Tab-separated table of C-alpha atoms in Angstrom:
chain	number	residue	atom	x	y	z
A	1	MET	CA	0.000	0.000	0.000
A	2	LYS	CA	2.749	2.445	0.964
A	3	ARG	CA	4.700	1.588	-2.180
A	4	LEU	CA	1.668	2.288	-4.339
A	5	ILE	CA	1.078	5.685	-2.718
A	6	LEU	CA	4.765	6.513	-3.109
A	7	LEU	CA	4.518	5.628	-6.804
A	8	LEU	CA	1.576	7.979	-7.166
A	9	LEU	CA	3.472	10.776	-5.467
A	10	PHE	CA	6.193	10.526	-8.077
A	11	CYS	CA	3.603	11.247	-10.783
A	12	HIS	CA	3.561	14.833	-9.619
A	13	LEU	CA	2.973	18.028	-11.563
A	14	ALA	CA	5.909	20.001	-12.876
A	15	PHE	CA	6.247	23.683	-12.015
A	16	ALA	CA	8.188	25.913	-14.383
A	17	GLY	CA	10.925	28.008	-12.868
A	18	LYS	CA	9.882	30.351	-10.085
A	19	ILE	CA	6.252	30.834	-11.101
A	20	VAL	CA	4.140	30.692	-7.954
A	21	LYS	CA	1.398	28.178	-8.704
A	22	HIS	CA	-0.757	26.157	-6.369
A	23	SER	CA	-2.430	22.916	-7.325
A	24	LEU	CA	-5.085	20.422	-6.306
A	25	THR	CA	-4.762	16.954	-7.809
A	26	PHE	CA	-6.798	13.789	-7.522
A	27	PHE	CA	-4.966	10.577	-8.432
A	28	LEU	CA	-7.009	7.436	-8.910
A	29	THR	CA	-5.412	4.068	-9.545
A	30	ALA	CA	-7.502	0.945	-10.101
A	31	SER	CA	-6.005	-2.479	-10.660
A	32	SER	CA	-7.129	-5.883	-11.804
A	33	GLY	CA	-5.231	-9.049	-10.980
A	34	VAL	CA	-2.639	-7.349	-8.750
A	35	LYS	CA	-2.195	-9.161	-5.459
A	36	ASN	CA	-1.736	-7.632	-2.003
A	37	ILE	CA	-2.950	-4.135	-2.896
A	38	PRO	CA	-6.460	-2.620	-2.875
A	39	ASP	CA	-8.530	-2.758	-6.051
A	40	TYR	CA	-8.451	1.030	-6.166
A	41	VAL	CA	-6.705	3.867	-4.358
A	42	VAL	CA	-7.563	7.568	-4.496
A	43	VAL	CA	-5.170	10.186	-3.128
A	44	VAL	CA	-5.648	13.947	-2.873
A	45	LEU	CA	-2.631	16.236	-3.177
A	46	VAL	CA	-2.454	19.960	-2.491
A	47	ASP	CA	0.753	21.513	-3.807
A	48	GLU	CA	1.992	17.918	-4.121
A	49	VAL	CA	1.440	17.283	-0.408
A	50	LEU	CA	-0.659	14.229	0.458
A	51	VAL	CA	-3.705	15.498	2.379
A	52	GLY	CA	-6.113	12.569	2.107
A	53	GLN	CA	-6.789	9.143	0.643
A	54	CYS	CA	-9.272	6.313	0.433
A	55	ASP	CA	-9.175	2.786	-0.971
A	56	SER	CA	-11.314	-0.284	-1.565
A	57	VAL	CA	-10.346	-1.769	1.793
A	58	ARG	CA	-11.230	1.101	4.145
A	59	LYS	CA	-13.766	2.821	1.833
A	60	ILE	CA	-13.813	5.840	4.151
A	61	PRO	CA	-11.619	8.844	3.274
A	62	GLU	CA	-8.817	9.603	5.730
A	63	THR	CA	-6.968	12.888	6.142
A	64	ARG	CA	-3.182	12.999	6.369
A	65	GLN	CA	-2.757	16.564	7.669
A	66	ASP	CA	-4.166	18.154	10.823
A	67	TRP	CA	-5.180	21.287	8.951
A	68	ALA	CA	-6.981	19.176	6.335
A	69	GLN	CA	-8.980	17.511	9.118
A	70	LYS	CA	-9.872	20.963	10.458
A	71	MET	CA	-11.188	21.908	7.013
A	72	ILE	CA	-13.285	18.728	6.852
A	73	ASP	CA	-14.698	19.478	10.295
A	74	ASP	CA	-15.705	22.973	9.166
A	75	TYR	CA	-16.969	21.800	5.747
A	76	PRO	CA	-18.641	18.402	6.339
A	77	GLN	CA	-20.086	18.500	2.822
A	78	HIS	CA	-16.559	17.907	1.509
A	79	LEU	CA	-16.331	14.691	3.483
A	80	GLN	CA	-19.650	13.502	2.087
A	81	MET	CA	-18.469	14.317	-1.434
A	82	TYR	CA	-15.260	12.325	-0.933
A	83	ILE	CA	-17.154	9.388	0.587
A	84	GLN	CA	-19.524	9.280	-2.378
A	85	ASN	CA	-16.676	9.444	-4.880
A	86	CYS	CA	-14.746	6.763	-3.033
A	87	LEU	CA	-17.668	4.336	-2.947
A	88	SER	CA	-18.649	4.930	-6.576
A	89	SER	CA	-15.074	4.412	-7.789
A	90	GLN	CA	-15.157	0.663	-7.235
A	91	HIS	CA	-17.866	-0.137	-9.811
A	92	GLU	CA	-16.847	2.580	-12.268
A	93	ASN	CA	-13.236	1.449	-12.384
A	94	LYS	CA	-14.092	-2.190	-12.959
A	95	ALA	CA	-16.269	-1.119	-15.880
A	96	HIS	CA	-13.468	1.026	-17.293
A	97	ILE	CA	-10.928	-1.796	-17.049
A	98	ASN	CA	-13.252	-4.316	-18.730
A	99	MET	CA	-14.140	-1.842	-21.484
A	100	LEU	CA	-10.519	-0.933	-22.181
A	101	LYS	CA	-9.381	-4.538	-22.069
A	102	LYS	CA	-11.771	-5.353	-24.911
A	103	GLN	CA	-11.202	-2.161	-26.841
A	104	LEU	CA	-7.402	-2.429	-26.749
A	105	ASN	CA	-7.419	-6.207	-27.184
A	106	LYS	CA	-5.252	-6.616	-24.116
A	107	THR	CA	-4.388	-10.093	-22.904
A	108	GLY	CA	-3.433	-11.207	-19.419
A	109	ASP	CA	-5.052	-10.726	-16.036
A	110	VAL	CA	-3.025	-7.800	-14.672
A	111	HIS	CA	-4.184	-4.329	-15.719
A	112	ILE	CA	-3.834	-0.820	-14.292
A	113	PHE	CA	-6.266	2.036	-14.906
A	114	GLN	CA	-5.370	5.570	-13.771
A	115	ARG	CA	-7.120	8.923	-13.802
A	116	MET	CA	-5.551	12.248	-12.906
A	117	THR	CA	-7.739	15.339	-12.487
A	118	GLY	CA	-7.190	18.729	-10.938
A	119	CYS	CA	-6.105	22.273	-11.528
A	120	GLU	CA	-3.277	24.760	-11.114
A	121	TRP	CA	-3.910	28.305	-9.917
A	122	ASP	CA	-1.389	31.143	-10.182
A	123	ASN	CA	-2.064	33.378	-7.203
A	124	GLU	CA	-0.186	36.272	-8.839
A	125	THR	CA	-1.777	36.351	-12.293
A	126	GLY	CA	-5.002	34.456	-11.551
A	127	GLU	CA	-4.306	32.062	-14.444
A	128	ILE	CA	-6.027	28.677	-14.150
A	129	ASN	CA	-5.070	25.444	-15.897
A	130	GLY	CA	-7.254	22.372	-15.508
A	131	PHE	CA	-6.477	18.820	-16.521
A	132	VAL	CA	-8.184	15.462	-16.897
A	133	GLN	CA	-6.151	12.543	-18.126
A	134	PHE	CA	-6.711	8.794	-18.357
A	135	SER	CA	-4.036	6.131	-18.592
A	136	TYR	CA	-4.260	2.377	-19.100
A	137	ASP	CA	-1.419	-0.039	-18.367
A	138	GLY	CA	1.027	2.835	-18.136
A	139	GLU	CA	0.124	4.466	-21.465
A	140	ASP	CA	-1.854	7.648	-22.112
A	141	PHE	CA	-5.362	6.895	-23.300
A	142	LEU	CA	-7.428	10.112	-23.310
A	143	VAL	CA	-6.656	13.737	-22.427
A	144	PHE	CA	-9.241	16.487	-22.001
A	145	ASP	CA	-8.722	19.686	-23.994
A	146	LEU	CA	-10.196	22.426	-21.841
A	147	LYS	CA	-10.028	24.973	-24.639
A	148	THR	CA	-12.179	23.035	-27.119
A	149	LEU	CA	-14.072	20.847	-24.620
A	150	THR	CA	-13.083	17.775	-26.601
A	151	TRP	CA	-10.873	14.764	-25.941
A	152	ILE	CA	-7.448	14.006	-27.390
A	153	ALA	CA	-6.691	10.373	-28.298
A	154	PRO	CA	-2.929	9.638	-28.118
A	155	LYS	CA	-3.573	6.069	-29.338
A	156	PRO	CA	-5.610	5.018	-32.401
A	157	GLN	CA	-7.532	2.540	-30.247
A	158	ALA	CA	-8.889	5.457	-28.192
A	159	VAL	CA	-10.463	7.288	-31.147
A	160	ILE	CA	-13.793	5.467	-30.777
A	161	THR	CA	-14.088	6.535	-27.141
A	162	LYS	CA	-12.963	10.054	-28.046
A	163	HIS	CA	-15.835	10.486	-30.504
A	164	GLN	CA	-18.329	9.116	-27.990
A	165	TRP	CA	-17.151	11.464	-25.257
A	166	ASP	CA	-16.947	14.459	-27.601
A	167	ARG	CA	-20.670	14.102	-28.249
A	168	ASP	CA	-21.487	14.185	-24.534
A	169	ARG	CA	-21.520	17.981	-24.354
A	170	PRO	CA	-23.198	18.269	-20.908
A	171	GLU	CA	-20.511	16.077	-19.359
A	172	ASN	CA	-17.732	18.116	-20.953
A	173	GLU	CA	-19.357	21.341	-19.808
A	174	TRP	CA	-19.410	19.931	-16.276
A	175	TRP	CA	-15.683	19.209	-16.526
A	176	LYS	CA	-15.132	22.807	-17.606
A	177	TYR	CA	-17.062	24.105	-14.598
A	178	PHE	CA	-15.233	21.823	-12.189
A	179	LEU	CA	-11.755	22.594	-13.561
A	180	THR	CA	-12.161	26.365	-13.900
A	181	HIS	CA	-14.434	27.186	-10.953
A	182	ARG	CA	-14.940	24.468	-8.366
A	183	CYS	CA	-11.376	23.182	-8.319
A	184	PRO	CA	-9.747	26.639	-7.895
A	185	GLU	CA	-12.227	27.379	-5.094
A	186	LEU	CA	-11.094	24.216	-3.308
A	187	VAL	CA	-7.446	25.176	-3.817
A	188	LYS	CA	-8.027	28.507	-2.098
A	189	ILE	CA	-9.863	26.853	0.793
A	190	TYR	CA	-7.076	24.320	1.288
A	191	LEU	CA	-4.455	27.069	1.147
A	192	ASP	CA	-6.323	29.102	3.730
A	193	TYR	CA	-6.312	26.207	6.195
A	194	GLY	CA	-2.828	24.933	5.417
A	195	LYS	CA	-0.958	28.153	4.589
A	196	SER	CA	1.388	27.891	7.586
A	197	PHE	CA	2.529	24.525	6.207
A	198	LEU	CA	2.012	24.778	2.449
A	199	MET	CA	3.308	28.335	2.000
A	200	ARG	CA	6.345	28.047	4.237
A	201	THR	CA	9.882	28.441	2.918
A	202	GLU	CA	12.765	26.291	4.113
A	203	LEU	CA	16.296	26.790	2.810
A	204	PRO	CA	18.483	23.775	2.035
A	205	LEU	CA	21.787	22.464	3.256
A	206	VAL	CA	24.084	22.589	0.218
A	207	SER	CA	27.130	20.328	-0.099
A	208	LEU	CA	29.707	19.493	-2.748
A	209	LEU	CA	30.128	15.735	-3.264
A	210	GLN	CA	32.510	13.681	-5.365
A	211	LYS	CA	32.861	9.909	-5.646
A	212	THR	CA	36.473	9.869	-6.817
A	213	PRO	CA	38.964	12.596	-7.818
A	214	SER	CA	38.104	11.960	-11.485
A	215	SER	CA	34.303	11.952	-11.013
A	216	PRO	CA	32.031	14.940	-11.645
A	217	VAL	CA	31.446	17.237	-8.696
A	218	SER	CA	27.846	17.083	-7.507
A	219	CYS	CA	26.272	20.129	-5.901
A	220	PHE	CA	23.659	18.583	-3.612
A	221	ALA	CA	20.852	20.526	-1.865
A	222	THR	CA	18.515	18.881	0.628
A	223	GLY	CA	15.854	19.941	3.111
A	224	PHE	CA	14.278	22.749	1.065
A	225	TYR	CA	10.609	23.618	0.637
A	226	PRO	CA	8.708	24.255	-1.596
A	227	ASP	CA	9.928	22.292	-4.606
A	228	ARG	CA	9.795	25.320	-6.902
A	229	ALA	CA	13.570	25.556	-7.022
A	230	GLU	CA	16.425	25.609	-9.517
A	231	MET	CA	20.110	24.688	-9.387
A	232	LEU	CA	22.852	25.572	-11.846
A	233	TRP	CA	26.591	25.963	-12.249
A	234	ARG	CA	28.191	29.280	-13.236
A	235	LYS	CA	31.635	30.207	-14.485
A	236	ASP	CA	32.685	33.831	-14.085
A	237	GLY	CA	29.038	34.661	-13.403
A	238	GLU	CA	27.733	33.034	-16.621
A	239	GLU	CA	25.429	30.016	-16.471
A	240	LEU	CA	26.946	26.793	-17.821
A	241	HIS	CA	25.108	24.304	-20.019
A	242	GLU	CA	27.912	22.061	-21.303
A	243	ASN	CA	29.304	19.329	-19.030
A	244	VAL	CA	26.390	19.918	-16.641
A	245	GLU	CA	23.771	17.336	-15.677
A	246	LEU	CA	20.733	18.449	-13.685
A	247	GLY	CA	18.970	15.905	-11.503
A	248	GLU	CA	15.289	15.646	-10.670
A	249	ILE	CA	13.708	17.171	-7.582
A	250	LEU	CA	12.966	14.315	-5.194
A	251	PRO	CA	10.940	14.166	-1.962
A	252	ASN	CA	12.505	13.536	1.431
A	253	HIS	CA	10.772	11.501	4.123
A	254	ASP	CA	10.017	14.654	6.155
A	255	GLY	CA	8.129	16.432	3.374
A	256	SER	CA	11.074	18.535	2.208
A	257	PHE	CA	12.906	18.059	-1.095
A	258	GLN	CA	16.351	17.390	-2.506
A	259	MET	CA	18.082	17.879	-5.837
A	260	SER	CA	21.559	17.979	-7.347
A	261	VAL	CA	23.447	19.265	-10.362
A	262	ASP	CA	26.691	17.675	-11.567
A	263	LEU	CA	29.660	19.390	-13.191
A	264	ASN	CA	32.253	17.482	-15.203
A	265	LEU	CA	35.681	18.984	-14.501
A	266	SER	CA	37.761	16.589	-16.585
A	267	SER	CA	38.948	19.407	-18.874
A	268	VAL	CA	39.309	22.039	-16.116
A	269	THR	CA	42.689	22.716	-14.512
A	270	PRO	CA	42.862	23.067	-10.705
A	271	GLU	CA	43.838	26.731	-11.134
A	272	GLU	CA	40.478	27.431	-12.804
A	273	TRP	CA	38.286	25.901	-10.098
A	274	ARG	CA	37.898	29.214	-8.294
A	275	ARG	CA	36.013	30.573	-11.321
A	276	TYR	CA	33.131	28.115	-10.781
A	277	GLU	CA	30.203	28.311	-8.370
A	278	CYS	CA	26.993	26.404	-7.699
A	279	VAL	CA	23.790	28.448	-7.456
A	280	PHE	CA	20.567	27.419	-5.705
A	281	GLN	CA	17.389	29.446	-6.254
A	282	ILE	CA	13.992	28.948	-4.620
A	283	SER	CA	10.655	30.635	-5.173
A	284	GLY	CA	9.897	33.421	-2.724
A	285	VAL	CA	13.523	34.079	-1.752
A	286	LYS	CA	15.313	36.968	-3.432
A	287	ASP	CA	18.916	36.041	-2.644
A	288	ASP	CA	20.577	33.020	-4.238
A	289	ILE	CA	22.530	30.464	-2.219
A	290	ILE	CA	26.003	30.382	-3.779
A	291	THR	CA	28.589	27.691	-3.090
A	292	LYS	CA	32.086	28.301	-4.454
A	293	LEU	CA	33.886	25.352	-6.013
A	294	ASP	CA	36.587	24.615	-3.445
A	295	LYS	CA	38.511	21.354	-3.306
A	296	ASP	CA	38.861	21.641	0.476
A	297	VAL	CA	35.090	21.575	1.100
A	298	ILE	CA	34.242	18.668	-1.206
A	299	LYS	CA	32.985	15.630	0.688
A	300	THR	CA	34.205	12.264	-0.554
A	301	ASN	CA	34.674	8.751	0.738
A	302	CYS	CA	38.070	8.373	-0.931
A	303	VAL	CA	41.348	8.880	0.928
A	304	SER	CA	44.508	10.059	-0.782
A	305	PRO	CA	47.500	7.635	-0.870
A	306	SER	CA	49.499	9.959	1.407
A	307	GLU	CA	47.087	9.127	4.220
A	308	PHE	CA	47.674	5.365	4.023
A	309	PRO	CA	49.434	3.713	7.044
A	310	ALA	CA	53.214	3.598	6.856
A	311	SER	CA	53.484	-0.132	7.518
A	312	PRO	CA	53.786	-1.975	4.155
A	313	VAL	CA	51.588	-4.875	5.220
A	314	ILE	CA	48.893	-2.870	6.980
A	315	GLY	CA	49.077	-0.181	4.343
A	316	GLY	CA	48.542	-2.734	1.582
A	317	VAL	CA	45.475	-4.265	3.206
A	318	VAL	CA	43.923	-0.927	4.130
A	319	GLY	CA	44.796	0.440	0.723
A	320	LEU	CA	42.837	-2.348	-0.977
A	321	LEU	CA	39.872	-1.730	1.298
A	322	LEU	CA	39.913	1.981	0.538
A	323	LEU	CA	40.167	1.232	-3.161
A	324	ALA	CA	37.039	-0.906	-2.868
A	325	VAL	CA	35.255	1.930	-1.093
A	326	CYS	CA	36.304	4.369	-3.805
A	327	ILE	CA	34.986	2.028	-6.486
A	328	THR	CA	31.706	1.705	-4.609
A	329	GLY	CA	31.430	5.484	-4.281
A	330	VAL	CA	28.610	7.579	-2.965
A	331	PHE	CA	25.531	6.958	-5.082
A	332	ILE	CA	22.685	9.456	-5.158
A	333	TRP	CA	19.878	7.791	-6.967
A	334	ARG	CA	17.876	9.926	-9.322
A	335	THR	CA	14.498	8.939	-10.651
A	336	ARG	CA	13.059	10.414	-13.784
A	337	ASN	CA	9.322	10.839	-14.142
A	338	ASN	CA	7.910	8.300	-16.583
A	339	GLY	CA	4.303	8.856	-15.579
A	340	PHE	CA	1.778	10.846	-17.519
A	341	ARG	CA	1.633	14.618	-17.074
A	342	PRO	CA	-1.269	17.067	-17.351
A	343	ALA	CA	-1.949	19.058	-20.471
A	344	ASN	CA	-2.557	22.796	-20.175
A	345	SER	CA	-5.743	24.211	-21.599
A	346	SER	CA	-3.818	25.464	-24.644
A	347	ASP	CA	-2.265	22.073	-25.474
A	348	SER	CA	-3.460	20.414	-28.634
């Protein structure tokens, strides 16, 4: 169960640069033939923070934040809405899976159906983007175009369903109302109750890491919030693009985030290192966090030969052990989002 929710959290929305946007997202995942997990799971995210969930086992929505529970207590109609949606999901999802299995001529007993709905609201410009997207067995199936109130079929097998849904104008008008009015209203309510948590700013701890003396130098930032952040390398004040690899923003267990950006220094002489610096930028904070490239502050698990013990025998054994450690290195796993993403209202 926890693994499934974690997987859903990685299918998060992407924010561009420092634009201050807030979001409400409903992730639904239904499965057929998958053992040891509920038939369906629904999670609610506000600004990518898990605030509530329900599944086919409990069938009663549960809040995951104290301030979200306070909102439910003050607005009991929201709880009733979530209970109704949770209970109705079981039969609807089974019907969707059976329909898609026939339509796509899928074989086998294991199938996954996903739906992602919600909206983004820019509290500075007032811009609203809504999204509805369906996926089956990990592939996009249908995407709602808010501008034309029609459906986009990424796969030829989905064209039949697209035409059927395009003709259901009242349903598409309801989606428009929900995405452009009801959803943004809910975002504002959630933000009002959870602003001390959701709108906080936490600065990161920034470190320079290197596996071996010949490896790229990784500028690693952890413990920051929100995730609307950027990292880059600069040389003489100019942003670098070559020999730079930017990692994904990943969640920490405490709700904060981490990210890194690597710089390959294979063609840079030691005398030039002082011209390089790592820059961390986060939404809502004017000043950048700058870390100068300094060999003395780089953290590594490798020890130079001059630090080996003097005794030939002990030095040889310890030297081999240290070599093994250097080969192992310090690995910072990066995951890249392979899940489906929302389409803006202008996407075609």
